[in-house]
Amino acid sequence: MGHRPAPAVAVARAVTYTGTGVIPYALAAAAGVFARRRATVRQRVAAAAIALGCLVGGQAVRYEVMDLAARPRPPVGQWIGAVLVRGFRCGTALVLLIGSWGALVGISRVHLGVHWFTDVFGGWLFSTFWLCLCAGLLARYGPAMRCRTSHQHPQPSGAS
C-alpha cells in the first residue's frame, strides 16, 4: 500500500467520500427531477421519489447480502486514511457521467485498500441488476416516461 503516490491517494479519497452519505441520495433525487424536460412539478417530485425509493431499496438489499456473506474487509492496517463506508437520448451524457462516477468510487475504494476488488465488482453487478429491475418495474407499472427528440421523423405517405 505504501507505493501509491500521494496525489493518487488524495484523488481516491475525494472520489470515495462522494460515494457515501447524502451525496448519492441527492444525485438520485436530482436525476429524478431532471429526467424529464417537460414534466410538471408533480411528475418531477414523483420521479425523484421513485429514484430515491430505488436507491433506498437497493441499499437495504445490499446490507442484507453483506450480513449474509459476512466477508471481512481488508485489514484496517492496510487502509490508506480514514474512510467512512457504510450510485440513448434521454441524458446519454448524464448516464455516462453517473456510471463513470460509480465506477470511480469503486476503484477508489480498492485503491485505498478498504474493499476487495471482488466485492466491488460484485457490487457493480448487483447495482446493474437492481437498476434493471427498478427500470423494468417502472416501465411496466410506472407513469409513461418517454424521451422526446428535437425533431420529428416524417411519416410515410398514406400513414396516419
mmCIF file of C-alpha atoms in Angstrom:
data_model
loop_
_atom_site.group_PDB
_atom_site.id
_atom_site.type_symbol
_atom_site.label_atom_id
_atom_site.label_comp_id
_atom_site.label_asym_id
_atom_site.label_seq_id
_atom_site.Cartn_x
_atom_site.Cartn_y
_atom_site.Cartn_z
ATOM 1 C CA MET A 1 0.000 0.000 0.000
ATOM 2 C CA GLY A 2 2.917 2.334 0.614
ATOM 3 C CA HIS A 3 3.910 2.543 -3.056
ATOM 4 C CA ARG A 4 0.845 4.590 -4.023
ATOM 5 C CA PRO A 5 1.671 8.223 -4.825
ATOM 6 C CA ALA A 6 0.178 10.867 -2.538
ATOM 7 C CA PRO A 7 -1.705 12.715 -5.341
ATOM 8 C CA ALA A 8 -3.422 9.465 -6.401
ATOM 9 C CA VAL A 9 -4.394 8.761 -2.798
ATOM 10 C CA ALA A 10 -5.801 12.297 -2.419
ATOM 11 C CA VAL A 11 -7.914 11.914 -5.568
ATOM 12 C CA ALA A 12 -9.088 8.461 -4.477
ATOM 13 C CA ARG A 13 -10.100 9.823 -1.057
ATOM 14 C CA ALA A 14 -12.053 12.688 -2.638
ATOM 15 C CA VAL A 15 -13.870 10.323 -5.005
ATOM 16 C CA THR A 16 -14.618 7.703 -2.361
ATOM 17 C CA TYR A 17 -16.162 10.274 0.002
ATOM 18 C CA THR A 18 -18.693 11.194 -2.711
ATOM 19 C CA GLY A 19 -19.971 7.611 -2.692
ATOM 20 C CA THR A 20 -21.332 7.706 0.839
ATOM 21 C CA GLY A 21 -23.585 9.892 2.943
ATOM 22 C CA VAL A 22 -26.012 12.358 1.442
ATOM 23 C CA ILE A 23 -24.369 12.741 -1.987
ATOM 24 C CA PRO A 24 -25.758 9.574 -3.654
ATOM 25 C CA TYR A 25 -29.245 10.384 -2.366
ATOM 26 C CA ALA A 26 -29.036 13.976 -3.602
ATOM 27 C CA LEU A 27 -27.866 12.719 -7.005
ATOM 28 C CA ALA A 28 -30.712 10.182 -7.187
ATOM 29 C CA ALA A 29 -33.268 12.867 -6.353
ATOM 30 C CA ALA A 30 -31.719 15.254 -8.885
ATOM 31 C CA ALA A 31 -31.780 12.532 -11.543
ATOM 32 C CA GLY A 32 -35.485 12.056 -10.929
ATOM 33 C CA VAL A 33 -36.187 15.783 -11.062
ATOM 34 C CA PHE A 34 -34.212 16.370 -14.257
ATOM 35 C CA ALA A 35 -35.155 13.120 -16.033
ATOM 36 C CA ARG A 36 -37.964 14.765 -17.946
ATOM 37 C CA ARG A 37 -37.611 18.152 -19.535
ATOM 38 C CA ARG A 38 -41.281 18.963 -19.970
ATOM 39 C CA ALA A 39 -42.659 17.416 -16.800
ATOM 40 C CA THR A 40 -44.962 19.048 -14.301
ATOM 41 C CA VAL A 41 -43.764 19.703 -10.782
ATOM 42 C CA ARG A 42 -45.845 16.766 -9.573
ATOM 43 C CA GLN A 43 -44.279 14.431 -12.157
ATOM 44 C CA ARG A 44 -40.789 15.606 -11.205
ATOM 45 C CA VAL A 45 -41.471 15.038 -7.494
ATOM 46 C CA ALA A 46 -42.847 11.571 -8.272
ATOM 47 C CA ALA A 47 -39.776 10.745 -10.388
ATOM 48 C CA ALA A 48 -37.459 11.924 -7.589
ATOM 49 C CA ALA A 49 -39.379 9.802 -5.065
ATOM 50 C CA ILE A 50 -39.124 6.757 -7.336
ATOM 51 C CA ALA A 51 -35.375 7.279 -7.805
ATOM 52 C CA LEU A 52 -34.871 7.633 -4.051
ATOM 53 C CA GLY A 53 -37.027 4.579 -3.385
ATOM 54 C CA CYS A 54 -34.954 2.558 -5.810
ATOM 55 C CA LEU A 55 -31.730 3.676 -4.103
ATOM 56 C CA VAL A 56 -33.050 3.016 -0.584
ATOM 57 C CA GLY A 57 -34.338 -0.415 -1.612
ATOM 58 C CA GLY A 58 -31.020 -1.281 -3.215
ATOM 59 C CA GLN A 59 -29.139 -0.196 -0.109
ATOM 60 C CA ALA A 60 -31.394 -2.312 2.114
ATOM 61 C CA VAL A 61 -30.828 -5.398 -0.037
ATOM 62 C CA ARG A 62 -27.088 -4.660 -0.191
ATOM 63 C CA TYR A 63 -26.785 -4.539 3.607
ATOM 64 C CA GLU A 64 -28.701 -7.810 3.935
ATOM 65 C CA VAL A 65 -26.400 -9.509 1.406
ATOM 66 C CA MET A 66 -23.349 -8.129 3.234
ATOM 67 C CA ASP A 67 -24.671 -9.504 6.536
ATOM 68 C CA LEU A 68 -25.402 -12.899 4.989
ATOM 69 C CA ALA A 69 -21.990 -13.114 3.292
ATOM 70 C CA ALA A 70 -20.187 -11.862 6.417
ATOM 71 C CA ARG A 71 -16.967 -11.427 4.445
ATOM 72 C CA PRO A 72 -14.376 -9.422 6.346
ATOM 73 C CA ARG A 73 -12.852 -6.340 4.789
ATOM 74 C CA PRO A 74 -9.161 -5.996 4.122
ATOM 75 C CA PRO A 75 -7.178 -5.499 7.361
ATOM 76 C CA VAL A 76 -7.551 -1.966 8.748
ATOM 77 C CA GLY A 77 -3.789 -1.618 8.864
ATOM 78 C CA GLN A 78 -3.763 -1.699 5.052
ATOM 79 C CA TRP A 79 -6.294 1.093 4.644
ATOM 80 C CA ILE A 80 -4.994 4.442 3.470
ATOM 81 C CA GLY A 81 -6.605 7.075 5.657
ATOM 82 C CA ALA A 82 -9.921 7.006 7.450
ATOM 83 C CA VAL A 83 -12.802 6.214 5.132
ATOM 84 C CA LEU A 84 -16.407 6.150 6.259
ATOM 85 C CA VAL A 85 -18.062 3.369 4.279
ATOM 86 C CA ARG A 86 -21.434 2.070 5.394
ATOM 87 C CA GLY A 87 -24.929 5.152 -7.422
ATOM 88 C CA PHE A 88 -29.998 6.523 -25.760
ATOM 89 C CA ARG A 89 -31.142 10.148 -25.973
ATOM 90 C CA CYS A 90 -32.594 10.846 -22.615
ATOM 91 C CA GLY A 91 -29.454 12.194 -20.987
ATOM 92 C CA THR A 92 -26.814 9.939 -22.503
ATOM 93 C CA ALA A 93 -24.056 12.217 -21.228
ATOM 94 C CA LEU A 94 -25.599 12.263 -17.745
ATOM 95 C CA VAL A 95 -25.954 8.465 -17.721
ATOM 96 C CA LEU A 96 -22.313 8.099 -18.747
ATOM 97 C CA LEU A 97 -21.221 10.625 -16.122
ATOM 98 C CA ILE A 98 -23.118 8.887 -13.327
ATOM 99 C CA GLY A 99 -21.921 5.453 -14.460
ATOM 100 C CA SER A 100 -18.344 6.695 -14.567
ATOM 101 C CA TRP A 101 -18.734 8.209 -11.111
ATOM 102 C CA GLY A 102 -19.982 4.886 -9.740
ATOM 103 C CA ALA A 103 -17.047 3.059 -11.303
ATOM 104 C CA LEU A 104 -14.570 5.604 -9.938
ATOM 105 C CA VAL A 105 -15.980 5.316 -6.417
ATOM 106 C CA GLY A 106 -15.494 1.548 -6.536
ATOM 107 C CA ILE A 107 -11.995 1.817 -7.966
ATOM 108 C CA SER A 108 -11.057 4.440 -5.366
ATOM 109 C CA ARG A 109 -12.115 2.102 -2.558
ATOM 110 C CA VAL A 110 -9.966 -0.708 -3.921
ATOM 111 C CA HIS A 111 -7.081 1.749 -4.402
ATOM 112 C CA LEU A 112 -7.387 2.896 -0.801
ATOM 113 C CA GLY A 113 -7.422 -0.716 0.348
ATOM 114 C CA VAL A 114 -10.788 -0.571 2.145
ATOM 115 C CA HIS A 115 -12.546 -3.111 -0.119
ATOM 116 C CA TRP A 116 -11.537 -6.195 -2.066
ATOM 117 C CA PHE A 117 -11.878 -5.870 -5.852
ATOM 118 C CA THR A 118 -14.155 -8.925 -5.981
ATOM 119 C CA ASP A 119 -16.554 -7.244 -3.535
ATOM 120 C CA VAL A 120 -16.578 -4.022 -5.563
ATOM 121 C CA PHE A 121 -17.155 -5.996 -8.767
ATOM 122 C CA GLY A 122 -19.992 -7.861 -7.053
ATOM 123 C CA GLY A 123 -21.433 -4.508 -6.013
ATOM 124 C CA TRP A 124 -21.318 -3.305 -9.615
ATOM 125 C CA LEU A 125 -23.109 -6.468 -10.748
ATOM 126 C CA PHE A 126 -25.726 -6.080 -8.033
ATOM 127 C CA SER A 127 -26.205 -2.384 -8.882
ATOM 128 C CA THR A 128 -26.689 -3.220 -12.555
ATOM 129 C CA PHE A 129 -29.234 -5.908 -11.680
ATOM 130 C CA TRP A 130 -31.076 -3.606 -9.260
ATOM 131 C CA LEU A 131 -31.167 -0.733 -11.736
ATOM 132 C CA CYS A 132 -32.536 -3.028 -14.457
ATOM 133 C CA LEU A 133 -35.148 -4.409 -12.048
ATOM 134 C CA CYS A 134 -36.270 -0.921 -10.971
ATOM 135 C CA ALA A 135 -36.298 0.354 -14.560
ATOM 136 C CA GLY A 136 -38.289 -2.686 -15.694
ATOM 137 C CA LEU A 137 -40.836 -2.253 -12.920
ATOM 138 C CA LEU A 138 -41.089 1.451 -13.668
ATOM 139 C CA ALA A 139 -41.552 0.785 -17.388
ATOM 140 C CA ARG A 140 -44.255 -1.789 -16.678
ATOM 141 C CA TYR A 141 -46.148 -0.175 -13.814
ATOM 142 C CA GLY A 142 -44.966 3.436 -13.644
ATOM 143 C CA PRO A 143 -46.203 6.539 -15.424
ATOM 144 C CA ALA A 144 -45.401 6.908 -19.106
ATOM 145 C CA MET A 145 -41.956 8.492 -19.377
ATOM 146 C CA ARG A 146 -40.775 8.855 -22.932
ATOM 147 C CA CYS A 147 -37.820 10.578 -24.467
ATOM 148 C CA ARG A 148 -38.601 13.436 -26.752
ATOM 149 C CA THR A 149 -36.414 14.131 -29.711
ATOM 150 C CA SER A 150 -35.811 17.593 -31.037
ATOM 151 C CA HIS A 151 -37.142 16.656 -34.446
ATOM 152 C CA GLN A 152 -39.952 14.502 -35.713
ATOM 153 C CA HIS A 153 -39.413 11.819 -38.300
ATOM 154 C CA PRO A 154 -41.589 12.273 -41.380
ATOM 155 C CA GLN A 155 -44.475 9.848 -41.715
ATOM 156 C CA PRO A 156 -44.532 7.717 -44.870
ATOM 157 C CA SER A 157 -47.203 8.772 -47.302
ATOM 158 C CA GLY A 158 -50.512 7.128 -46.556
ATOM 159 C CA ALA A 159 -49.614 6.583 -42.876
ATOM 160 C CA SER A 160 -51.856 8.045 -40.247
#
